Short mmCIF file of C-alpha atoms (C1' of nucleotides) in Angstrom, two decimals:
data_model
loop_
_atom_site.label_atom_id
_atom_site.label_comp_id
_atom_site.label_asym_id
_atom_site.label_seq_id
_atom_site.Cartn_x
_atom_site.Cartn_y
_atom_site.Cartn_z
CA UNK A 615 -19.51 -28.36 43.62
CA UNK A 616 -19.63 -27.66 40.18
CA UNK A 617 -19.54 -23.70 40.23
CA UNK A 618 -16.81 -23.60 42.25
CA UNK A 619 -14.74 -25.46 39.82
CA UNK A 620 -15.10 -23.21 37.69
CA UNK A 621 -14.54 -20.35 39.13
CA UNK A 622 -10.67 -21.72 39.84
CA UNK A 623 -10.61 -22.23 36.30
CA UNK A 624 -12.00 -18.72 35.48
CA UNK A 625 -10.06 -17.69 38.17
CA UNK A 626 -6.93 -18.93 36.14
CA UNK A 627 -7.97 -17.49 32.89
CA UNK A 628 -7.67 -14.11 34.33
CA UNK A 629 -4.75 -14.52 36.15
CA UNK A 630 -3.53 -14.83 32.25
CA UNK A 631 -5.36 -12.03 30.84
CA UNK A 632 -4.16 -10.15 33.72
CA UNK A 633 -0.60 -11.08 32.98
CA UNK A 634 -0.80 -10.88 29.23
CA UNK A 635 -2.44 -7.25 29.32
CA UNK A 636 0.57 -6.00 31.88
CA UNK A 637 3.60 -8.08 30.62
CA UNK A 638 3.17 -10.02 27.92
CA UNK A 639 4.12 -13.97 27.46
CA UNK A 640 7.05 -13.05 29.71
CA UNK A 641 4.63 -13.10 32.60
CA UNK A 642 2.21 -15.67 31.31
CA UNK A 643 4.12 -19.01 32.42
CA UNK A 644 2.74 -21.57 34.48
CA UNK A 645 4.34 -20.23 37.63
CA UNK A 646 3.39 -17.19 37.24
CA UNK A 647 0.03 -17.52 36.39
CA UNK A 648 -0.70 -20.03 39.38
CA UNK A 649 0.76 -17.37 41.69
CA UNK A 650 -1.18 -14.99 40.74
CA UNK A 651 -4.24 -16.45 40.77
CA UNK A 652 -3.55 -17.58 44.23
CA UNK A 653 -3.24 -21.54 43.54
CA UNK A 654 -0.04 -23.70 43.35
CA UNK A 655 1.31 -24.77 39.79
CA UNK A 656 0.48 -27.96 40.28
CA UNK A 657 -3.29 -27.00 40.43
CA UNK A 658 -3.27 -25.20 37.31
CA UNK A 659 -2.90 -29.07 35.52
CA UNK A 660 -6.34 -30.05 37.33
CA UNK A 661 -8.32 -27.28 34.87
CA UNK A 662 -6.06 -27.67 32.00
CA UNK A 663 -3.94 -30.19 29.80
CA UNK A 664 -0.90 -27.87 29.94
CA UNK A 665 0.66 -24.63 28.80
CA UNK A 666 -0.55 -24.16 25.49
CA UNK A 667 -3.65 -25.02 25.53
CA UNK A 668 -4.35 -22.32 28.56
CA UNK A 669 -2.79 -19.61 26.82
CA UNK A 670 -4.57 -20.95 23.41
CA UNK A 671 -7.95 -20.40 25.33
CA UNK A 672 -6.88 -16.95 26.50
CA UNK A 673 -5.85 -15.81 23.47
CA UNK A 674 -9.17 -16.71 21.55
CA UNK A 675 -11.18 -15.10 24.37
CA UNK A 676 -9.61 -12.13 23.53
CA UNK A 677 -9.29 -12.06 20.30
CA UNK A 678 -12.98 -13.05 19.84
CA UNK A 679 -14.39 -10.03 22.17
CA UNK A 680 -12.28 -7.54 19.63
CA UNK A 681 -13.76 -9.70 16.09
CA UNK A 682 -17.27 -9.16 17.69
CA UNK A 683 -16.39 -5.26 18.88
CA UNK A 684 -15.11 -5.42 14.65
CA UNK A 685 -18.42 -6.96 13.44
CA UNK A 686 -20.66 -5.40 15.32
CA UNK A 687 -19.22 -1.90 14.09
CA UNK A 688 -19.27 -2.89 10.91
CA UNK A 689 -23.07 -3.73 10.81
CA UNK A 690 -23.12 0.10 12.18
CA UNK A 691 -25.20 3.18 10.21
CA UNK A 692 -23.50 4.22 7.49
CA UNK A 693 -22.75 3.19 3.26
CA UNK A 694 -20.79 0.26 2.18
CA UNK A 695 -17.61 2.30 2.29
CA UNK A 696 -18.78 3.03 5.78
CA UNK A 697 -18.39 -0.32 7.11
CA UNK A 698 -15.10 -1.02 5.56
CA UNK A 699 -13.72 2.40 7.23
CA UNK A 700 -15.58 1.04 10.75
CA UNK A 701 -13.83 -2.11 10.69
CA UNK A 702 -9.94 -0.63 10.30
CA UNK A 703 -10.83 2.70 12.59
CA UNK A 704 -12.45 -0.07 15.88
CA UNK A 705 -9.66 -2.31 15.15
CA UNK A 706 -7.18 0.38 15.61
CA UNK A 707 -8.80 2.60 18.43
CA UNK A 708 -9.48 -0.42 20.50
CA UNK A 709 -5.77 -1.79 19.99
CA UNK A 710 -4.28 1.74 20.96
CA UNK A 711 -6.69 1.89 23.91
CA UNK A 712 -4.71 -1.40 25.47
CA UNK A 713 -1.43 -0.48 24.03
CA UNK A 714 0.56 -4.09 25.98
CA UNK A 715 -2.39 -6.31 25.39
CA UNK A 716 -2.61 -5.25 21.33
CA UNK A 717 0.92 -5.93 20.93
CA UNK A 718 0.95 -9.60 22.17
CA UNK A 719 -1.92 -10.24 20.73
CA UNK A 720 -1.03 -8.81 17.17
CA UNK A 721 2.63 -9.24 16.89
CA UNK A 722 4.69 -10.27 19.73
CA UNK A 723 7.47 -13.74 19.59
CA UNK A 724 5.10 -16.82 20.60
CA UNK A 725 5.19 -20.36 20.47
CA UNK A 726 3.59 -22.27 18.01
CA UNK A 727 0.49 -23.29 18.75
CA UNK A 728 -0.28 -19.74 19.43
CA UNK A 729 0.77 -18.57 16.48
CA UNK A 730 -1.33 -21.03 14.64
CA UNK A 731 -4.18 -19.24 16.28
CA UNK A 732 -3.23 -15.81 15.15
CA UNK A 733 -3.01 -17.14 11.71
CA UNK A 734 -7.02 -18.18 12.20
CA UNK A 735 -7.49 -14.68 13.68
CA UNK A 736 -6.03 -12.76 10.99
CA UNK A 737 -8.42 -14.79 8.44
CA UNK A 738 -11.14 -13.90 10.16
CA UNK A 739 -10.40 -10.11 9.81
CA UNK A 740 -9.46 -10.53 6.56
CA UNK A 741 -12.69 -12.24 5.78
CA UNK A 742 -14.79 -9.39 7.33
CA UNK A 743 -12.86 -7.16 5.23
CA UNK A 744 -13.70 -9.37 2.16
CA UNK A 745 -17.44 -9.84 2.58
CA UNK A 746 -17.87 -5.91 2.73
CA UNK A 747 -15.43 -5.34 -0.23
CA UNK A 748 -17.26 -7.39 -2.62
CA UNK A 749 -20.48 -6.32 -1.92
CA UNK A 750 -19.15 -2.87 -2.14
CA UNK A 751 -17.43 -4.06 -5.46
CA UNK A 752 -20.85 -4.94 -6.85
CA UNK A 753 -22.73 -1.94 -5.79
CA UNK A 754 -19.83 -0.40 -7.93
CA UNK A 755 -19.22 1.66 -5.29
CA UNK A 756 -15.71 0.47 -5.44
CA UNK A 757 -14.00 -0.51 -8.69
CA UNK A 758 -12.66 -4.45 -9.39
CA UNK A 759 -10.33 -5.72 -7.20
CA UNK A 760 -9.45 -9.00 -6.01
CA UNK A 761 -11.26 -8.40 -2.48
CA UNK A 762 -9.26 -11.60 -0.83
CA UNK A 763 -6.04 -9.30 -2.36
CA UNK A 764 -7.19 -5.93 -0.69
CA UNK A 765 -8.48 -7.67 2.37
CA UNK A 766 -5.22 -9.19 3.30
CA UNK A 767 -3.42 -6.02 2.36
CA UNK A 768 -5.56 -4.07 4.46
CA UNK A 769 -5.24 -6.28 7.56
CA UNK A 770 -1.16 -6.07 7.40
CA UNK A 771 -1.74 -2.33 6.55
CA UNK A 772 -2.98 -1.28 9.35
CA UNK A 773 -1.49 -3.98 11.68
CA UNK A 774 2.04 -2.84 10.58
CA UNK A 775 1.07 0.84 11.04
CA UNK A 776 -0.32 0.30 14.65
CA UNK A 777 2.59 -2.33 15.78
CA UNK A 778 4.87 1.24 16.07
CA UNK A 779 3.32 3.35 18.54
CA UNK A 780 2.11 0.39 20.24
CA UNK A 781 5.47 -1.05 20.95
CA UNK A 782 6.38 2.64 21.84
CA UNK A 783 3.14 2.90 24.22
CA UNK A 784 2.25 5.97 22.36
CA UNK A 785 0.53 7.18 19.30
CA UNK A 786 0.34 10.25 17.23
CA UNK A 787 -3.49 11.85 17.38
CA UNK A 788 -3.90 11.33 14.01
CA UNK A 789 -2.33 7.86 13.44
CA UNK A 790 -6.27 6.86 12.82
CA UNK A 791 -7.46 9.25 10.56
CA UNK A 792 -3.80 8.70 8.22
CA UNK A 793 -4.30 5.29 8.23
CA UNK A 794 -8.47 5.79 7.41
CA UNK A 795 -7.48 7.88 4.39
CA UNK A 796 -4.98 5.22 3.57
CA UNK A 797 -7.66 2.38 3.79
CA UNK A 798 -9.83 4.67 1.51
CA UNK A 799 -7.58 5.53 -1.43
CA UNK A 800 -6.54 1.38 -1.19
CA UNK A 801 -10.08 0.23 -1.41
CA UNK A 802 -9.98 3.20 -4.54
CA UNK A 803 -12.66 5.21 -2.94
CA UNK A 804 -13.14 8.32 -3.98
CA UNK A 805 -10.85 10.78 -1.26
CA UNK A 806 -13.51 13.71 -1.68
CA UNK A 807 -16.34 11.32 -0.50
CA UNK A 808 -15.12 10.70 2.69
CA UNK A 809 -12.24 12.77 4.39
CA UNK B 456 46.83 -19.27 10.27
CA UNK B 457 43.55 -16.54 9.91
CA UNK B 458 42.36 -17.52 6.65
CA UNK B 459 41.46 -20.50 7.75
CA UNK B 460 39.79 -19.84 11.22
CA UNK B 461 37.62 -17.44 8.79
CA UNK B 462 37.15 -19.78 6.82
CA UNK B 463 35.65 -22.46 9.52
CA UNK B 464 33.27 -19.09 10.40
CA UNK B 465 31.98 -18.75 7.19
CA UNK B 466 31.34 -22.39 6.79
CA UNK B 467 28.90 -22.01 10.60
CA UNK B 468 27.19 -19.44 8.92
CA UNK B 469 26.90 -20.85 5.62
CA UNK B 470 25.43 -24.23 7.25
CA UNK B 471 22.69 -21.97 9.39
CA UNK B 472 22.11 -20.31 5.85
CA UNK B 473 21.12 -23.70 4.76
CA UNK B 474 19.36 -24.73 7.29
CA UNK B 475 17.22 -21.86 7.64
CA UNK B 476 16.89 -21.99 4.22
CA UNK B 477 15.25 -25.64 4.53
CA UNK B 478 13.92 -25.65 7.97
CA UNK B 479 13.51 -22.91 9.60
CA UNK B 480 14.43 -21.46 12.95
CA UNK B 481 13.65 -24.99 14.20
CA UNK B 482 17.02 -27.02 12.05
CA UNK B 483 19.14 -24.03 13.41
CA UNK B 484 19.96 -25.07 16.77
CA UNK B 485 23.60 -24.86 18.09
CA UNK B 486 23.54 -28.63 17.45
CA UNK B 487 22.19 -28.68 14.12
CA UNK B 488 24.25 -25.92 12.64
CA UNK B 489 27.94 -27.48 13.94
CA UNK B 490 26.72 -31.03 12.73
CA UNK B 491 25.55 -29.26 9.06
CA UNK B 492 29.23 -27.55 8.99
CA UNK B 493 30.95 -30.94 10.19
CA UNK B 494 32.32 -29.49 13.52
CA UNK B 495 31.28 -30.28 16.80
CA UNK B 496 29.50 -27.61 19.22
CA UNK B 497 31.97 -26.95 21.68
CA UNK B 498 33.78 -25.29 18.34
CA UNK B 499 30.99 -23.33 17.77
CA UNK B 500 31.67 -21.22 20.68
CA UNK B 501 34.97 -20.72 19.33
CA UNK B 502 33.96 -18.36 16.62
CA UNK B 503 30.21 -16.96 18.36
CA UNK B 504 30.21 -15.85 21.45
CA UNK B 505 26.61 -17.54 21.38
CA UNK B 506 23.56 -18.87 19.44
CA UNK B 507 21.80 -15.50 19.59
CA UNK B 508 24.86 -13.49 17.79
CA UNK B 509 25.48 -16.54 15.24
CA UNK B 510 21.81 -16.06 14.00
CA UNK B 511 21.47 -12.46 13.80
CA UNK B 512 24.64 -12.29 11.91
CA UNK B 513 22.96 -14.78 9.24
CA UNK B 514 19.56 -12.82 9.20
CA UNK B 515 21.03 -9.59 8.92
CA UNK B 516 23.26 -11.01 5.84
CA UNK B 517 19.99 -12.31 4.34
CA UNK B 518 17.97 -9.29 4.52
CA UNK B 519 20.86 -7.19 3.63
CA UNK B 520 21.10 -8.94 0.51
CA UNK B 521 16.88 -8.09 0.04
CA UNK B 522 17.65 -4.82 0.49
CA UNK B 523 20.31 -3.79 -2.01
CA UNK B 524 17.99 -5.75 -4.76
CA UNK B 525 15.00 -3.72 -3.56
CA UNK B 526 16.98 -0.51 -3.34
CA UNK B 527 19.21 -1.35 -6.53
CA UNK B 528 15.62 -2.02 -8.49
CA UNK B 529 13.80 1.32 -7.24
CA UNK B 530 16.88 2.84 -8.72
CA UNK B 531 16.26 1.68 -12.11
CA UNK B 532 14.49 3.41 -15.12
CA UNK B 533 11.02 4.74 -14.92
CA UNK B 534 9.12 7.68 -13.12
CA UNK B 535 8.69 8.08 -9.74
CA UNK B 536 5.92 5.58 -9.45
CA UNK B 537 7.43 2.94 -11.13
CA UNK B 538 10.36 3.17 -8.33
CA UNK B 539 7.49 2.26 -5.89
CA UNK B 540 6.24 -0.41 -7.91
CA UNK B 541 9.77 -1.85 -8.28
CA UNK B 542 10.12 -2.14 -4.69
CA UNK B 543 7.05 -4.27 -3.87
CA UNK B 544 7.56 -6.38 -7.41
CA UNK B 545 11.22 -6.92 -6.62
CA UNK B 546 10.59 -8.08 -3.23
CA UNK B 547 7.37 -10.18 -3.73
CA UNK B 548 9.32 -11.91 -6.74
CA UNK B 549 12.36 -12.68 -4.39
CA UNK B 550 10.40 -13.67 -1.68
CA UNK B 551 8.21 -16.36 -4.02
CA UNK B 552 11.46 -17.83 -5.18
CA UNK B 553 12.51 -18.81 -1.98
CA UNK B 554 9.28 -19.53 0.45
CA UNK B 555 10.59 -21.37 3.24
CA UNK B 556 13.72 -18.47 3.37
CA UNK B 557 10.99 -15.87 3.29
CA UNK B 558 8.93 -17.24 5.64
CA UNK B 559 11.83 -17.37 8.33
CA UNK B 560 12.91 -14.00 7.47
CA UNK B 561 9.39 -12.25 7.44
CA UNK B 562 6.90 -14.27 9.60
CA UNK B 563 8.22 -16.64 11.43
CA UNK B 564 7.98 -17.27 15.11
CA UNK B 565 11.76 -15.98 16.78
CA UNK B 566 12.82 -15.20 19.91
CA UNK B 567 13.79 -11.67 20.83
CA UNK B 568 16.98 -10.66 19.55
CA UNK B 569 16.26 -12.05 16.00
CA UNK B 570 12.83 -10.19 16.35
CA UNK B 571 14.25 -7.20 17.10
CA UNK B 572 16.57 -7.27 14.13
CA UNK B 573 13.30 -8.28 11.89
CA UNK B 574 11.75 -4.67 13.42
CA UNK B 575 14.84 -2.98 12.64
CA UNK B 576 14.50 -3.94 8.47
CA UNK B 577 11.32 -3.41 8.56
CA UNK B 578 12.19 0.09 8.68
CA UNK B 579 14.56 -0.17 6.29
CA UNK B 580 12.07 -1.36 4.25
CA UNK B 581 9.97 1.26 5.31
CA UNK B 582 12.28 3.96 4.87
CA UNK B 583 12.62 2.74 0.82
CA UNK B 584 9.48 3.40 0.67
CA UNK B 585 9.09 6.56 2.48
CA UNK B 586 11.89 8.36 0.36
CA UNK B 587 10.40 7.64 -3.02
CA UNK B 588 6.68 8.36 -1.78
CA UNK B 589 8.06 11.78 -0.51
CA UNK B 590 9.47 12.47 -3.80
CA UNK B 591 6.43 11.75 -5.68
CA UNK B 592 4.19 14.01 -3.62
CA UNK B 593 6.79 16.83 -3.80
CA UNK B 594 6.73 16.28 -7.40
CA UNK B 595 2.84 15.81 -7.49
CA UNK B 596 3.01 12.74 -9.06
CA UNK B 597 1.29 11.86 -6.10
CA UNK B 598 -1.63 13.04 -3.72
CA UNK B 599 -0.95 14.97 -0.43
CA UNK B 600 -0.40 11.86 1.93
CA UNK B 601 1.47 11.27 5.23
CA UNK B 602 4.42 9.31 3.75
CA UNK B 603 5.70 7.23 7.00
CA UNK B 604 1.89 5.85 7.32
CA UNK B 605 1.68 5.02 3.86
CA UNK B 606 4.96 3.47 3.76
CA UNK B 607 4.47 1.63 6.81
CA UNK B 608 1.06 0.65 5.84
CA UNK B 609 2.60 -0.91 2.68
CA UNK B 610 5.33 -2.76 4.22
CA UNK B 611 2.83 -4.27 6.08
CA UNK B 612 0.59 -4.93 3.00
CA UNK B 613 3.06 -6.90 1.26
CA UNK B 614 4.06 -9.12 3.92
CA UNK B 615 1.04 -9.54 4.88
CA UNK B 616 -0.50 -10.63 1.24
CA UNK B 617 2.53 -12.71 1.30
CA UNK B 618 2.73 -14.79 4.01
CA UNK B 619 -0.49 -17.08 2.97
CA UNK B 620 1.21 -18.23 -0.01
CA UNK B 621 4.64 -18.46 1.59
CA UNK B 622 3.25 -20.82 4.48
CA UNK B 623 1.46 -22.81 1.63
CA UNK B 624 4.44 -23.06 -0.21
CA UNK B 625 2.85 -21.68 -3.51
CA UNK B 626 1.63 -18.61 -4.88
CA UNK B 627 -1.14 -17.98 -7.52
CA UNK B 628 0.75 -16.40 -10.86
CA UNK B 629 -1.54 -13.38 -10.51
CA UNK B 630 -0.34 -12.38 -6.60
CA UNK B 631 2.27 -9.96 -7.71
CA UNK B 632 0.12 -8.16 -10.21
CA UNK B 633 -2.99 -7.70 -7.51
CA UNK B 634 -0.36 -6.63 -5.35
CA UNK B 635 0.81 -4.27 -7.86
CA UNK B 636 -2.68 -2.79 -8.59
CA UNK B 637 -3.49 -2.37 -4.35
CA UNK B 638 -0.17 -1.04 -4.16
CA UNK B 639 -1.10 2.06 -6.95
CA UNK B 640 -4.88 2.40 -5.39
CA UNK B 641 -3.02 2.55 -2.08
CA UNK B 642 -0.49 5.24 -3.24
CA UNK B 643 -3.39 7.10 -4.82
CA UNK B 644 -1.77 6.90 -8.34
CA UNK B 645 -4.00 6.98 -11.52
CA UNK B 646 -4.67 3.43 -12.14
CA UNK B 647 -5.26 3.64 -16.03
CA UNK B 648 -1.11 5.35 -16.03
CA UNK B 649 0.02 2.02 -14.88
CA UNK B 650 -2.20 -0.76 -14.97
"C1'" DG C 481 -8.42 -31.06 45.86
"C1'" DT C 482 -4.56 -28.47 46.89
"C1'" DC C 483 -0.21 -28.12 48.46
"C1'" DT C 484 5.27 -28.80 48.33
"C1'" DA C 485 8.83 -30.77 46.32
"C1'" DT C 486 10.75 -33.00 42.66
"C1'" DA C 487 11.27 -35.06 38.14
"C1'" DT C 488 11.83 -34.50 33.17
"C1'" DG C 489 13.37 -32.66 28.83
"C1'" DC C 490 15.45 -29.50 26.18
"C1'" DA C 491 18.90 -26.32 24.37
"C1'" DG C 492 22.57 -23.53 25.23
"C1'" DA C 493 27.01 -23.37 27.05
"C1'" DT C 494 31.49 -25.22 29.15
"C1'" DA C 495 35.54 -28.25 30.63
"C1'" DG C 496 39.07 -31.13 29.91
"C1'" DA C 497 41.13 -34.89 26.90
"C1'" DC C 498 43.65 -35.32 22.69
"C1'" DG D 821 41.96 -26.08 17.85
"C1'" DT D 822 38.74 -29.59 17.90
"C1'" DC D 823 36.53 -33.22 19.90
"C1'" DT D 824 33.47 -35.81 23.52
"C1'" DA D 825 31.14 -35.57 27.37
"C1'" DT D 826 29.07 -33.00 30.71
"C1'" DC D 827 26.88 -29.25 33.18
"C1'" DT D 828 23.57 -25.63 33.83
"C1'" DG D 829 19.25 -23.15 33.79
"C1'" DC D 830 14.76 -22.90 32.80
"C1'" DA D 831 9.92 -24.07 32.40
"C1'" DT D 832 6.77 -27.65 31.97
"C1'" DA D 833 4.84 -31.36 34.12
"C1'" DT D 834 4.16 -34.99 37.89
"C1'" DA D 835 4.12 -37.47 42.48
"C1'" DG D 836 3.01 -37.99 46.88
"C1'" DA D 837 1.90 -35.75 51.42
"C1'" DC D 838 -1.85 -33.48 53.80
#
DNA sequence: GTCTATATGCAGATAGAC
DNA sequence: GTCTATCTGCATATAGAC
């Protein structure tokens, strides 16, 4: 029936996250997928058009659990300033908690259509950034900026910062709070307010 | 006799230069490149021992080239901050002038070896930074700040701001400028000093 | 419906003629 | 030394048996 369709197709999908988490895009082919999922590769093309548009749906699975873990933080207790700080210190303890996964899904070689989709992702971040720097900006909590500047800056910030130690495996303890007090004096902040 | 064997070299390179310069990674296949330097590419393998080492060789002359101008510019006049703010106006303005080039050489989808060389100028670029922000905190010019974060953090910043208008092919005449101004918040410099 | 085996397409690399 | 033509390897995708 039905359900059981699906569950070779879910089955599938986390054969990939599986894969993707523990190797990368290296281990994320077609053959490799099938195998471990326990099916043949010719299977895998009765749940899905092809390649790309399996990894495409793995990727935004993923990606979407860490924008809502994001959101969700930044809706949290706490001032304006707050909820900026949220958003860049779940991004980046969440990303150094799955070190191998992170780093494929932030920076690592892939094909096109994948990238496209990291291009989307990226907006979104930078748009959750955006939303709570202009509000901030007219509280006056923060002084004028262009928030679609500082957002975008902010996302690359603290991707760049957390593409080293996850490529390493390891990070410094206080990689997070650095990059926090970074995010603060960039959004202007005052430093005394928050450290 | 050698002059000219370096010159059939040079004339690969330049082609996959051009290429890159137009196209992308995509117009510099093994094919493309020997048809752009009117040779066929059984020669090519006469002067590169393979794809992988012909394009490395042109990326790291590229970026080589971006870093003496950013390096060459944060020598110039000016106090210790201004050095900081030559190196993200210098490269920002060089990268706008050639979009598609900067694209390839910051952004773009590559496969490993190419990628690694991107990592490795990266921290060049990161280095640049470090060193002056170092200086500037000795000197007090500066607050107290972990310089590798903030230096990575801004290396990130500027591609990232970047790489929307790059991929669009145009830039708003104000990006620079907002860059500038994050850039200052960022380093925790006295905005009214330099705006 | 799932398997095995094979086809297809691409890009990098090589061999042998000239 | 350079060309044309070919080969190889890989990964995606398909066909046909069960």
């Amino acid at each position: 029936m039905q359900a059981r369709l699906d569950a070779q197709r879910e089955a599938l999908l986390a054969a990939a996250v599986a894969l993707l988490s523990e190797q990368g895009y290296a281990g994320c082919s077609v053959v490799g997928v099938a195998a471990r999922a326990g099916v043949s590769t010719g299977s895998v093309y009765r749940y899905f058009p092809g390649k790309a548009e399996l990894v495409v749906e793995v990727f935004r699975g993923l990606v979407g659990r860490e924008v809502q873990a994001v959101e969700q933080a930044a809706d949290g207790p706490g001032d304006l300033i707050d909820r900026v700080v949220a958003i860049v210190e779940t991004f980046a303890n969440r990303a150094l908690k799955a070190p191998r996964l992170a780093f494929a899904l932030l920076a690592e070689p892939v094909d096109a259509p994948v990238e496209a989709e990291r291009l989307v992702f990226r907006q979104v971040f930078q748009q959750a950034f955006a939303r709570h720097v202009t509000e901030a900006v007219k509280a006056g909590v923060l002084p004028p900026q262009e928030a679609a500047i500082t957002a975008a800056a902010l996302v690359g910030a603290v991707a760049e910062v957390l593409v080293g130690p996850l490529s390493a495996g390891v990070a410094s303890a206080d990689t997070v709070p650095n990059l926090v007090r970074f995010t603060l004096r960039a959004l202007g902040a005052d430093d005394a307010a928050h450290s």
